[in-house]
mmCIF file of C-alpha atoms and ligand atoms in Angstrom:
data_model
loop_
_atom_site.group_PDB
_atom_site.id
_atom_site.type_symbol
_atom_site.label_atom_id
_atom_site.label_comp_id
_atom_site.label_asym_id
_atom_site.label_seq_id
_atom_site.Cartn_x
_atom_site.Cartn_y
_atom_site.Cartn_z
ATOM 1 C CA UNK A 1 0.311 0.061 0.076
ATOM 2 C CA UNK A 2 1.330 3.476 -0.829
ATOM 3 C CA UNK A 3 1.981 6.440 1.580
ATOM 4 C CA UNK A 4 -0.545 8.275 0.292
ATOM 5 C CA UNK A 5 -3.454 5.314 0.061
ATOM 6 C CA UNK A 6 -2.647 4.702 3.903
ATOM 7 C CA UNK A 7 -2.882 8.855 4.640
ATOM 8 C CA UNK A 8 -6.160 8.800 2.647
ATOM 9 C CA UNK A 9 -7.390 5.664 4.848
ATOM 10 C CA UNK A 10 -6.549 7.382 8.139
ATOM 11 C CA UNK A 11 -7.795 10.398 7.035
ATOM 12 C CA UNK A 12 -11.029 8.407 6.066
ATOM 13 C CA UNK A 13 -11.534 6.861 9.655
ATOM 14 C CA UNK A 14 -10.762 9.744 11.561
ATOM 15 C CA UNK A 15 -14.210 11.726 9.686
ATOM 16 C CA UNK A 16 -15.930 8.187 9.878
ATOM 17 C CA UNK A 17 -17.142 8.892 6.517
ATOM 18 C CA UNK A 18 -16.859 8.879 2.643
ATOM 19 C CA UNK A 19 -13.965 10.561 1.345
ATOM 20 C CA UNK A 20 -14.772 14.225 0.519
ATOM 21 C CA UNK A 21 -17.602 14.084 3.441
ATOM 22 C CA UNK A 22 -14.458 14.617 5.955
ATOM 23 C CA UNK A 23 -14.818 18.698 5.518
ATOM 24 C CA UNK A 24 -18.301 19.363 4.366
ATOM 25 C CA UNK A 25 -21.332 19.115 5.637
ATOM 26 C CA UNK A 26 -24.058 18.419 3.482
ATOM 27 C CA UNK A 27 -27.122 20.830 3.074
ATOM 28 C CA UNK A 28 -30.523 20.190 1.727
ATOM 29 C CA UNK A 29 -32.258 22.546 -0.587
ATOM 30 C CA UNK A 30 -36.149 21.422 -1.353
ATOM 31 C CA UNK A 31 -36.198 23.468 -5.258
ATOM 32 C CA UNK A 32 -40.195 23.718 -5.916
ATOM 33 C CA UNK A 33 -40.288 24.603 -9.529
ATOM 34 C CA UNK A 34 -42.650 23.596 -12.438
ATOM 35 C CA UNK A 35 -40.851 21.167 -14.751
ATOM 36 C CA UNK A 36 -43.453 20.204 -16.637
ATOM 37 C CA UNK A 37 -46.951 22.213 -17.440
ATOM 38 C CA UNK A 38 -47.254 25.959 -18.797
ATOM 39 C CA UNK A 39 -44.710 27.078 -16.538
ATOM 40 C CA UNK A 40 -42.262 24.746 -17.688
ATOM 41 C CA UNK A 41 -40.163 27.320 -20.104
ATOM 42 C CA UNK A 42 -39.541 29.369 -16.678
ATOM 43 C CA UNK A 43 -37.747 26.852 -14.776
ATOM 44 C CA UNK A 44 -34.719 26.373 -16.826
ATOM 45 C CA UNK A 45 -32.997 30.054 -16.251
ATOM 46 C CA UNK A 46 -33.744 29.064 -12.777
ATOM 47 C CA UNK A 47 -31.940 26.162 -12.447
ATOM 48 C CA UNK A 48 -28.879 27.605 -14.751
ATOM 49 C CA UNK A 49 -29.258 30.609 -11.947
ATOM 50 C CA UNK A 50 -28.435 28.496 -9.107
ATOM 51 C CA UNK A 51 -26.042 25.926 -11.336
ATOM 52 C CA UNK A 52 -23.577 28.862 -12.138
ATOM 53 C CA UNK A 53 -23.778 30.563 -8.280
ATOM 54 C CA UNK A 54 -22.635 27.347 -7.085
ATOM 55 C CA UNK A 55 -19.597 26.889 -9.780
ATOM 56 C CA UNK A 56 -18.515 30.728 -9.486
ATOM 57 C CA UNK A 57 -18.653 30.973 -5.786
ATOM 58 C CA UNK A 58 -17.740 27.477 -4.566
ATOM 59 C CA UNK A 59 -15.017 29.133 -2.136
ATOM 60 C CA UNK A 60 -18.618 31.488 -0.506
ATOM 61 C CA UNK A 61 -20.193 28.218 0.103
ATOM 62 C CA UNK A 62 -16.981 26.046 1.704
ATOM 63 C CA UNK A 63 -17.239 24.153 4.016
ATOM 64 C CA UNK A 64 -20.603 23.734 3.262
ATOM 65 C CA UNK A 65 -21.804 21.491 -0.117
ATOM 66 C CA UNK A 66 -25.655 22.301 -1.208
ATOM 67 C CA UNK A 67 -27.527 19.213 -2.289
ATOM 68 C CA UNK A 68 -30.347 20.365 -4.832
ATOM 69 C CA UNK A 69 -33.715 18.045 -4.745
ATOM 70 C CA UNK A 70 -35.852 19.315 -7.682
ATOM 71 C CA UNK A 71 -39.830 18.834 -7.036
ATOM 72 C CA UNK A 72 -42.236 19.724 -10.088
ATOM 73 C CA UNK A 73 -44.730 21.871 -8.950
ATOM 74 C CA UNK A 74 -46.955 20.936 -12.592
ATOM 75 C CA UNK A 75 -49.836 23.331 -13.389
ATOM 76 C CA UNK A 76 -49.769 26.794 -11.265
ATOM 77 C CA UNK A 77 -52.578 25.983 -8.970
ATOM 78 C CA UNK A 78 -50.881 24.846 -5.690
ATOM 79 C CA UNK A 79 -51.944 21.223 -5.611
ATOM 80 C CA UNK A 80 -48.610 19.428 -6.586
ATOM 81 C CA UNK A 81 -46.234 22.176 -5.050
ATOM 82 C CA UNK A 82 -48.550 21.409 -1.622
ATOM 83 C CA UNK A 83 -47.734 17.771 -1.803
ATOM 84 C CA UNK A 84 -43.913 18.430 -2.646
ATOM 85 C CA UNK A 85 -43.286 20.566 0.094
ATOM 86 C CA UNK A 86 -44.895 18.349 2.541
ATOM 87 C CA UNK A 87 -42.801 15.503 1.443
ATOM 88 C CA UNK A 88 -39.328 17.161 0.867
ATOM 89 C CA UNK A 89 -40.028 18.365 4.543
ATOM 90 C CA UNK A 90 -41.091 15.122 5.792
ATOM 91 C CA UNK A 91 -40.250 12.162 4.074
ATOM 92 C CA UNK A 92 -36.188 14.069 2.224
ATOM 93 C CA UNK A 93 -35.820 16.383 5.577
ATOM 94 C CA UNK A 94 -34.529 18.904 3.612
ATOM 95 C CA UNK A 95 -33.100 22.179 5.556
ATOM 96 C CA UNK A 96 -34.461 25.060 3.364
ATOM 97 C CA UNK A 97 -37.677 24.913 0.672
ATOM 98 C CA UNK A 98 -36.877 27.194 -2.650
ATOM 99 C CA UNK A 99 -38.738 27.856 -5.589
ATOM 100 C CA UNK A 100 -42.114 28.731 -6.318
ATOM 101 C CA UNK A 101 -42.141 30.394 -9.723
ATOM 102 C CA UNK A 102 -46.274 30.799 -9.375
ATOM 103 C CA UNK A 103 -47.943 32.735 -6.450
ATOM 104 C CA UNK A 104 -50.831 29.820 -5.784
ATOM 105 C CA UNK A 105 -47.699 27.559 -5.425
ATOM 106 C CA UNK A 106 -46.616 29.541 -2.583
ATOM 107 C CA UNK A 107 -49.908 30.115 -0.799
ATOM 108 C CA UNK A 108 -50.775 26.491 -0.950
ATOM 109 C CA UNK A 109 -47.528 25.546 0.712
ATOM 110 C CA UNK A 110 -47.835 27.983 3.669
ATOM 111 C CA UNK A 111 -49.588 25.940 6.082
ATOM 112 C CA UNK A 112 -46.729 23.331 5.255
ATOM 113 C CA UNK A 113 -44.302 25.705 5.557
ATOM 114 C CA UNK A 114 -45.084 26.752 8.420
ATOM 115 C CA UNK A 115 -45.363 23.711 10.733
ATOM 116 C CA UNK A 116 -42.601 22.474 9.146
ATOM 117 C CA UNK A 117 -40.474 25.342 10.665
ATOM 118 C CA UNK A 118 -37.589 25.636 7.999
ATOM 119 C CA UNK A 119 -36.490 28.699 5.761
ATOM 120 C CA UNK A 120 -38.222 28.861 2.169
ATOM 121 C CA UNK A 121 -37.197 31.222 0.059
ATOM 122 C CA UNK A 122 -39.308 32.484 -2.494
ATOM 123 C CA UNK A 123 -37.541 32.945 -5.815
ATOM 124 C CA UNK A 124 -40.505 34.283 -7.754
ATOM 125 C CA UNK A 125 -43.825 34.387 -6.583
ATOM 126 C CA UNK A 126 -45.021 38.065 -6.522
ATOM 127 C CA UNK A 127 -48.021 38.129 -4.652
ATOM 128 C CA UNK A 128 -47.877 40.716 -2.108
ATOM 129 C CA UNK A 129 -49.264 38.766 0.856
ATOM 130 C CA UNK A 130 -47.653 35.828 0.724
ATOM 131 C CA UNK A 131 -45.155 36.635 3.130
ATOM 132 C CA UNK A 132 -47.825 37.230 5.556
ATOM 133 C CA UNK A 133 -48.494 33.771 5.375
ATOM 134 C CA UNK A 134 -45.666 31.919 7.125
ATOM 135 C CA UNK A 135 -43.002 33.647 9.290
ATOM 136 C CA UNK A 136 -40.440 31.323 7.197
ATOM 137 C CA UNK A 137 -40.890 33.015 4.002
ATOM 138 C CA UNK A 138 -38.336 35.073 3.009
ATOM 139 C CA UNK A 139 -38.779 36.576 -0.594
ATOM 140 C CA UNK A 140 -35.588 37.455 -3.196
ATOM 141 C CA UNK A 141 -38.038 37.840 -6.529
ATOM 142 C CA UNK A 142 -40.262 40.696 -6.262
ATOM 143 C CA UNK A 143 -44.159 42.191 -5.109
ATOM 144 C CA UNK A 144 -46.303 43.239 -8.542
ATOM 145 C CA UNK A 145 -46.812 45.851 -5.794
ATOM 146 C CA UNK A 146 -43.226 47.210 -6.674
ATOM 147 C CA UNK A 147 -42.970 47.358 -10.371
ATOM 148 C CA UNK A 148 -47.130 48.260 -11.152
ATOM 149 C CA UNK A 149 -46.966 51.069 -8.237
ATOM 150 C CA UNK A 150 -44.204 52.656 -10.314
ATOM 151 C CA UNK A 151 -45.250 51.984 -13.514
ATOM 152 C CA UNK A 152 -48.902 53.658 -12.506
ATOM 153 C CA UNK A 153 -47.021 56.305 -10.814
ATOM 154 C CA UNK A 154 -44.963 57.209 -14.005
ATOM 155 C CA UNK A 155 -47.641 56.255 -16.871
ATOM 156 C CA UNK A 156 -48.995 59.961 -15.255
ATOM 157 C CA UNK A 157 -45.514 61.747 -14.071
ATOM 158 C CA UNK A 158 -43.607 60.964 -17.640
ATOM 159 C CA UNK A 159 -45.840 60.131 -19.817
ATOM 160 C CA UNK A 160 -47.904 62.007 -19.051
ATOM 161 C CA UNK A 161 -51.435 59.573 -19.722
ATOM 162 C CA UNK A 162 -55.048 61.013 -18.405
ATOM 163 C CA UNK A 163 -56.452 57.394 -18.771
ATOM 164 C CA UNK A 164 -55.587 53.766 -18.839
ATOM 165 C CA UNK A 165 -56.890 50.587 -19.871
ATOM 166 C CA UNK A 166 -55.728 47.405 -17.762
ATOM 167 C CA UNK A 167 -55.446 43.950 -19.180
ATOM 168 C CA UNK A 168 -54.752 41.493 -16.105
ATOM 169 C CA UNK A 169 -54.234 37.688 -15.228
ATOM 170 C CA UNK A 170 -56.878 36.670 -13.635
ATOM 171 C CA UNK A 171 -55.075 35.351 -10.216
ATOM 172 C CA UNK A 172 -53.743 36.471 -6.833
ATOM 173 C CA UNK A 173 -50.477 38.259 -8.824
ATOM 174 C CA UNK A 174 -52.946 40.016 -11.312
ATOM 175 C CA UNK A 175 -54.892 41.376 -8.997
ATOM 176 C CA UNK A 176 -52.262 42.794 -6.981
ATOM 177 C CA UNK A 177 -51.036 44.443 -10.422
ATOM 178 C CA UNK A 178 -54.088 45.822 -11.181
ATOM 179 C CA UNK A 179 -55.341 47.561 -7.440
ATOM 180 C CA UNK A 180 -51.726 49.206 -7.216
ATOM 181 C CA UNK A 181 -51.259 50.528 -11.079
ATOM 182 C CA UNK A 182 -54.778 52.028 -10.226
ATOM 183 C CA UNK A 183 -53.901 53.436 -7.053
ATOM 184 C CA UNK A 184 -50.685 54.889 -8.176
ATOM 185 C CA UNK A 185 -52.050 55.862 -11.390
ATOM 186 C CA UNK A 186 -55.322 57.671 -9.673
ATOM 187 C CA UNK A 187 -53.452 59.340 -6.849
ATOM 188 C CA UNK A 188 -51.405 61.137 -9.689
ATOM 189 C CA UNK A 189 -54.443 62.250 -11.382
ATOM 190 C CA UNK A 190 -55.136 59.521 -14.357
ATOM 191 C CA UNK A 191 -58.155 56.984 -14.686
ATOM 192 C CA UNK A 192 -58.059 53.855 -15.031
ATOM 193 C CA UNK A 193 -61.363 53.699 -17.346
ATOM 194 C CA UNK A 194 -61.822 50.327 -17.618
ATOM 195 C CA UNK A 195 -60.222 46.842 -15.961
ATOM 196 C CA UNK A 196 -60.345 43.116 -18.255
ATOM 197 C CA UNK A 197 -59.577 39.819 -16.296
ATOM 198 C CA UNK A 198 -57.049 38.170 -19.769
ATOM 199 C CA UNK A 199 -57.390 34.301 -18.840
ATOM 200 C CA UNK A 200 -55.265 32.328 -16.298
ATOM 201 C CA UNK A 201 -51.669 31.575 -15.627
ATOM 202 C CA UNK A 202 -51.944 28.378 -17.527
ATOM 203 C CA UNK A 203 -52.534 27.870 -20.690
ATOM 204 C CA UNK A 204 -51.692 31.052 -22.956
ATOM 205 C CA UNK A 205 -54.909 32.489 -23.632
ATOM 206 C CA UNK A 206 -55.657 34.348 -27.132
ATOM 207 C CA UNK A 207 -55.190 38.017 -26.126
ATOM 208 C CA UNK A 208 -57.588 39.705 -29.479
ATOM 209 C CA UNK A 209 -61.253 39.679 -28.074
ATOM 210 C CA UNK A 210 -59.644 41.669 -24.892
ATOM 211 C CA UNK A 211 -57.170 43.891 -26.600
ATOM 212 C CA UNK A 212 -60.160 44.969 -29.241
ATOM 213 C CA UNK A 213 -62.568 45.645 -25.959
ATOM 214 C CA UNK A 214 -59.265 47.907 -25.107
ATOM 215 C CA UNK A 215 -58.786 49.654 -28.115
ATOM 216 C CA UNK A 216 -62.764 50.246 -28.805
ATOM 217 C CA UNK A 217 -62.038 52.331 -25.512
ATOM 218 C CA UNK A 218 -59.121 54.815 -26.801
ATOM 219 C CA UNK A 219 -56.553 54.771 -23.456
ATOM 220 C CA UNK A 220 -53.899 56.732 -23.456
ATOM 221 C CA UNK A 221 -51.948 53.358 -22.348
ATOM 222 C CA UNK A 222 -52.721 49.789 -22.359
ATOM 223 C CA UNK A 223 -51.209 48.553 -18.515
ATOM 224 C CA UNK A 224 -50.743 44.837 -19.242
ATOM 225 C CA UNK A 225 -49.746 41.805 -16.578
ATOM 226 C CA UNK A 226 -48.885 38.210 -17.141
ATOM 227 C CA UNK A 227 -46.923 35.651 -15.870
ATOM 228 C CA UNK A 228 -43.512 35.706 -17.785
ATOM 229 C CA UNK A 229 -43.370 33.108 -21.127
ATOM 230 C CA UNK A 230 -45.444 32.482 -24.106
ATOM 231 C CA UNK A 231 -47.697 34.846 -22.889
ATOM 232 C CA UNK A 232 -45.564 37.874 -22.338
ATOM 233 C CA UNK A 233 -44.943 36.959 -26.549
ATOM 234 C CA UNK A 234 -48.517 36.278 -27.159
ATOM 235 C CA UNK A 235 -49.101 40.013 -25.684
ATOM 236 C CA UNK A 236 -47.283 41.857 -27.303
ATOM 237 C CA UNK A 237 -47.605 40.123 -30.973
ATOM 238 C CA UNK A 238 -51.859 41.085 -30.008
ATOM 239 C CA UNK A 239 -50.766 44.330 -29.531
ATOM 240 C CA UNK A 240 -48.982 44.740 -32.715
ATOM 241 C CA UNK A 241 -51.404 43.224 -34.497
ATOM 242 C CA UNK A 242 -53.622 44.742 -34.083
ATOM 243 C CA UNK A 243 -52.682 48.284 -34.876
ATOM 244 C CA UNK A 244 -52.796 49.466 -31.370
ATOM 245 C CA UNK A 245 -49.545 51.834 -30.935
ATOM 246 C CA UNK A 246 -50.654 53.364 -34.963
ATOM 247 C CA UNK A 247 -54.150 53.946 -32.901
ATOM 248 C CA UNK A 248 -52.011 56.130 -30.592
ATOM 249 C CA UNK A 249 -52.258 53.682 -27.403
ATOM 250 C CA UNK A 250 -49.026 53.190 -25.131
ATOM 251 C CA UNK A 251 -48.535 49.700 -24.406
ATOM 252 C CA UNK A 252 -46.932 49.384 -20.541
ATOM 253 C CA UNK A 253 -46.900 46.705 -17.793
ATOM 254 C CA UNK A 254 -44.270 45.515 -15.690
ATOM 255 C CA UNK A 255 -41.352 44.142 -17.007
ATOM 256 C CA UNK A 256 -42.787 40.152 -16.774
ATOM 257 C CA UNK A 257 -44.319 41.465 -20.506
ATOM 258 C CA UNK A 258 -40.903 41.847 -21.989
ATOM 259 C CA UNK A 259 -38.613 39.124 -20.141
ATOM 260 C CA UNK A 260 -35.148 39.372 -21.320
ATOM 261 C CA UNK A 261 -34.461 35.724 -22.544
ATOM 262 C CA UNK A 262 -37.652 36.656 -24.645
ATOM 263 C CA UNK A 263 -37.209 39.591 -26.308
ATOM 264 C CA UNK A 264 -35.606 38.732 -29.233
ATOM 265 C CA UNK A 265 -38.141 36.432 -30.354
ATOM 266 C CA UNK A 266 -40.573 39.166 -30.151
ATOM 267 C CA UNK A 267 -39.277 41.053 -32.923
ATOM 268 C CA UNK A 268 -39.759 44.797 -33.734
ATOM 269 C CA UNK A 269 -43.122 44.735 -32.001
ATOM 270 C CA UNK A 270 -41.384 45.479 -28.772
ATOM 271 C CA UNK A 271 -39.522 48.537 -29.470
ATOM 272 C CA UNK A 272 -40.755 51.113 -28.018
ATOM 273 C CA UNK A 273 -42.144 49.535 -25.342
ATOM 274 C CA UNK A 274 -41.921 51.187 -21.680
ATOM 275 C CA UNK A 275 -42.070 48.751 -18.130
ATOM 276 C CA UNK A 276 -41.143 49.119 -14.819
ATOM 277 C CA UNK A 277 -39.066 46.230 -13.148
ATOM 278 C CA UNK A 278 -36.451 45.351 -10.638
ATOM 279 C CA UNK A 279 -34.507 43.906 -13.622
ATOM 280 C CA UNK A 280 -33.326 43.915 -17.527
ATOM 281 C CA UNK A 281 -29.850 42.035 -18.620
ATOM 282 C CA UNK A 282 -28.715 44.980 -19.752
ATOM 283 C CA UNK A 283 -28.300 47.005 -16.682
ATOM 284 C CA UNK A 284 -24.998 48.659 -16.198
ATOM 285 C CA UNK A 285 -23.573 47.855 -12.817
ATOM 286 C CA UNK A 286 -20.356 45.732 -12.393
ATOM 287 C CA UNK A 287 -22.126 42.687 -10.557
ATOM 288 C CA UNK A 288 -24.469 42.344 -13.700
ATOM 289 C CA UNK A 289 -21.999 42.650 -16.689
ATOM 290 C CA UNK A 290 -19.639 39.614 -14.070
ATOM 291 C CA UNK A 291 -23.362 38.040 -14.424
ATOM 292 C CA UNK A 292 -24.299 38.563 -18.495
ATOM 293 C CA UNK A 293 -20.304 37.368 -18.843
ATOM 294 C CA UNK A 294 -20.659 34.309 -16.630
ATOM 295 C CA UNK A 295 -23.822 33.142 -18.117
ATOM 296 C CA UNK A 296 -22.913 33.447 -22.033
ATOM 297 C CA UNK A 297 -19.600 31.694 -21.036
ATOM 298 C CA UNK A 298 -21.542 28.696 -19.516
ATOM 299 C CA UNK A 299 -24.883 28.481 -21.631
ATOM 300 C CA UNK A 300 -23.798 30.424 -25.151
ATOM 301 C CA UNK A 301 -23.270 33.483 -26.709
ATOM 302 C CA UNK A 302 -27.511 34.029 -27.392
ATOM 303 C CA UNK A 303 -28.081 32.567 -23.821
ATOM 304 C CA UNK A 304 -29.463 35.460 -21.745
ATOM 305 C CA UNK A 305 -30.872 35.342 -17.969
ATOM 306 C CA UNK A 306 -34.091 37.388 -17.054
ATOM 307 C CA UNK A 307 -35.442 38.454 -13.842
ATOM 308 C CA UNK A 308 -36.293 34.562 -12.665
ATOM 309 C CA UNK A 309 -32.780 33.968 -12.526
ATOM 310 C CA UNK A 310 -31.783 36.724 -10.943
ATOM 311 C CA UNK A 311 -34.113 35.725 -8.117
ATOM 312 C CA UNK A 312 -32.803 31.801 -8.360
ATOM 313 C CA UNK A 313 -28.975 33.917 -8.191
ATOM 314 C CA UNK A 314 -30.560 36.408 -5.177
ATOM 315 C CA UNK A 315 -31.932 33.358 -3.232
ATOM 316 C CA UNK A 316 -28.666 31.182 -3.620
ATOM 317 C CA UNK A 317 -27.146 33.917 -2.037
ATOM 318 C CA UNK A 318 -29.275 34.292 0.474
ATOM 319 C CA UNK A 319 -29.308 30.441 1.633
ATOM 320 C CA UNK A 320 -25.546 30.853 1.622
ATOM 321 C CA UNK A 321 -25.738 33.814 3.873
ATOM 322 C CA UNK A 322 -27.886 32.262 6.162
ATOM 323 C CA UNK A 323 -25.350 28.754 6.616
ATOM 324 C CA UNK A 324 -22.655 30.908 7.466
ATOM 325 C CA UNK A 325 -24.560 33.133 10.266
ATOM 326 C CA UNK A 326 -25.819 29.680 11.728
ATOM 327 C CA UNK A 327 -22.962 28.520 11.637
ATOM 328 C CA UNK A 328 -24.405 25.277 9.188
ATOM 329 C CA UNK A 329 -27.352 25.331 11.342
ATOM 330 C CA UNK A 330 -29.881 26.473 9.045
ATOM 331 C CA UNK A 331 -32.635 24.122 10.062
ATOM 332 C CA UNK A 332 -33.100 26.259 12.556
ATOM 333 C CA UNK A 333 -35.652 28.123 10.552
ATOM 334 C CA UNK A 334 -36.099 30.649 13.003
ATOM 335 C CA UNK A 335 -32.506 31.345 13.208
ATOM 336 C CA UNK A 336 -32.506 31.064 9.432
ATOM 337 C CA UNK A 337 -34.909 33.920 9.064
ATOM 338 C CA UNK A 338 -33.678 36.097 11.650
ATOM 339 C CA UNK A 339 -30.181 36.300 9.967
ATOM 340 C CA UNK A 340 -31.749 37.213 7.305
ATOM 341 C CA UNK A 341 -33.561 40.006 8.357
ATOM 342 C CA UNK A 342 -31.734 43.153 7.241
ATOM 343 C CA UNK A 343 -29.453 40.968 5.158
ATOM 344 C CA UNK A 344 -27.993 43.355 2.341
ATOM 345 C CA UNK A 345 -26.476 42.422 -1.257
ATOM 346 C CA UNK A 346 -24.817 43.335 -4.301
ATOM 347 C CA UNK A 347 -27.231 41.587 -6.481
ATOM 348 C CA UNK A 348 -26.605 41.770 -10.409
ATOM 349 C CA UNK A 349 -30.433 43.943 -10.389
ATOM 350 C CA UNK A 350 -28.178 46.352 -8.319
ATOM 351 C CA UNK A 351 -28.163 46.328 -4.221
ATOM 352 C CA UNK A 352 -30.680 44.591 -2.269
ATOM 353 C CA UNK A 353 -31.569 44.154 1.122
ATOM 354 C CA UNK A 354 -34.446 42.143 3.188
ATOM 355 C CA UNK A 355 -36.987 44.401 4.880
ATOM 356 C CA UNK A 356 -36.731 42.651 8.565
ATOM 357 C CA UNK A 357 -40.335 43.920 9.356
ATOM 358 C CA UNK A 358 -42.161 42.111 6.260
ATOM 359 C CA UNK A 359 -39.233 39.155 5.050
ATOM 360 C CA UNK A 360 -39.722 41.539 1.593
ATOM 361 C CA UNK A 361 -37.046 42.573 -0.634
ATOM 362 C CA UNK A 362 -36.360 46.201 -1.089
ATOM 363 C CA UNK A 363 -35.030 46.845 -4.347
ATOM 364 C CA UNK A 364 -34.361 49.304 -7.078
ATOM 365 C CA UNK A 365 -37.322 49.798 -10.059
ATOM 366 C CA UNK A 366 -36.160 50.743 -13.833
ATOM 367 C CA UNK A 367 -38.092 52.718 -15.913
ATOM 368 C CA UNK A 368 -37.435 50.814 -19.118
ATOM 369 C CA UNK A 369 -38.002 51.136 -23.090
ATOM 370 C CA UNK A 370 -37.376 48.404 -25.663
ATOM 371 C CA UNK A 371 -34.947 49.554 -28.345
ATOM 372 C CA UNK A 372 -32.827 48.519 -31.193
ATOM 373 C CA UNK A 373 -29.310 48.214 -30.979
ATOM 374 C CA UNK A 374 -26.777 48.650 -33.702
ATOM 375 C CA UNK A 375 -25.883 45.261 -32.984
ATOM 376 C CA UNK A 376 -29.541 44.405 -34.999
ATOM 377 C CA UNK A 377 -30.819 43.383 -31.503
ATOM 378 C CA UNK A 378 -33.247 44.423 -28.980
ATOM 379 C CA UNK A 379 -32.336 46.235 -25.797
ATOM 380 C CA UNK A 380 -34.112 47.970 -23.033
ATOM 381 C CA UNK A 381 -33.049 51.553 -21.833
ATOM 382 C CA UNK A 382 -33.023 52.511 -18.699
ATOM 383 C CA UNK A 383 -35.289 56.013 -18.209
ATOM 384 C CA UNK A 384 -35.202 56.077 -14.766
ATOM 385 C CA UNK A 385 -34.140 54.312 -11.498
ATOM 386 C CA UNK A 386 -36.753 54.353 -8.045
ATOM 387 C CA UNK A 387 -33.782 53.273 -5.205
ATOM 388 C CA UNK A 388 -34.485 51.460 -2.364
ATOM 389 C CA UNK A 389 -38.773 50.380 -3.324
ATOM 390 C CA UNK A 390 -40.368 48.438 -1.052
ATOM 391 C CA UNK A 391 -43.941 46.324 -0.937
ATOM 392 C CA UNK A 392 -46.265 48.972 -1.320
ATOM 393 C CA UNK A 393 -48.890 46.898 -0.131
ATOM 394 C CA UNK A 394 -47.793 46.954 3.169
ATOM 395 C CA UNK A 395 -46.011 50.353 3.132
ATOM 396 C CA UNK A 396 -49.263 51.426 2.594
ATOM 397 C CA UNK A 397 -51.140 48.531 4.404
ATOM 398 C CA UNK A 398 -53.728 48.822 2.316
ATOM 399 C CA UNK A 399 -56.196 45.980 0.537
ATOM 400 C CA UNK A 400 -55.152 42.466 1.150
ATOM 401 C CA UNK A 401 -51.844 43.945 3.451
ATOM 402 C CA UNK A 402 -54.138 46.571 5.832
ATOM 403 C CA UNK A 403 -53.822 45.054 9.391
ATOM 404 C CA UNK A 404 -56.906 42.738 9.818
ATOM 405 C CA UNK A 405 -59.344 44.227 12.245
HETATM 406 C C1 PHB B 501 -46.331 34.902 -9.771
HETATM 407 O O1 PHB B 501 -47.766 33.349 -9.932
HETATM 408 O O2 PHB B 501 -46.631 35.384 -8.856
HETATM 409 C C2 PHB B 501 -46.489 35.221 -10.816
HETATM 410 C C3 PHB B 501 -45.572 34.476 -12.043
HETATM 411 C C4 PHB B 501 -44.835 34.816 -13.209
HETATM 412 C C5 PHB B 501 -44.205 35.921 -12.954
HETATM 413 C C6 PHB B 501 -44.290 36.949 -11.922
HETATM 414 C C7 PHB B 501 -45.732 36.665 -10.983
HETATM 415 O O3 PHB B 501 -43.935 36.480 -14.387
#
């Protein structure tokens, strides 16, 4: 037996485990995303972000080893996500839960998260009241009250619009988008003349009848929220097909209608679109430049991360922070949550912080316009930046965020 082998066996005897397990404490993360069904197109951009973080920031993760256990939340109605959450907590005995693209998945899982007493990091779902449903929820994504509120304000102040029609996907984040846009627009002198529920979060509806109704009402702006993915492309194409721009109606929305990874596929119809969001791939800051370069190196020159990728990236960074702050005892959910209250991070989207009161993210919102660059590709130009925006539903304590009487 060689000296090296003897040394390796001795080390194994001391650690009492397999090679490699000696120093690394394994941390199990249960990741719940839609791998099948209408949301399946959104999950790879989050998975890729989580993989990339582990590769690039391997040194930061040490001495821990992250094991990601994936489960499929299927249709965006909460049923499978709730079962997944239960199974991951009780059978797989994960230390942390993460993921949830669709709000119904996080809403339905909340009681299970509370019973399981583990940190759960929401990486996308954006209905404001979700973080009120469990003390173990921490959100690194966004709320629709952040983007839609700023868009409502800027529709009045920047675009000088007087009238708006809102079209929204008829489920909790869509209702938040409507309420937030309407509140801010009307407090700044505008009037929402119609609010059109435009299908559910599942299969992409034909937007023609909804947008035709809006066109016939001649508003200054059409404000749209749909969940990112194929629905976004259909929104932009239908707006163009109905000649709404020529009719003098400006399409606005949350950034969900122009996700970066789908922008090139939208073609010239997207040019001129005005949205508010916390991220676009063209953001000019050192973290985003490094993020985009690493992404293209890993996944190809034409690959582009989007806001869902950034929610996952920031979410993994949050988990790694909690791991170190709790000295590996991240399975103590209360301690893990506490360690994230007030946590600050230099994200590709700009500086972020977890609000210690609400466990929601505080971040910049950007007023963006789509344009065609000299490279022939579509890009987003930042027209204005709004710093440290909190969830306005909780800040104003209105609607579903009002204190219970
Ligand atoms: C949500 O269900 O909360 C959701 C899904 C997709 C988005 C935004 C919000 O693009």
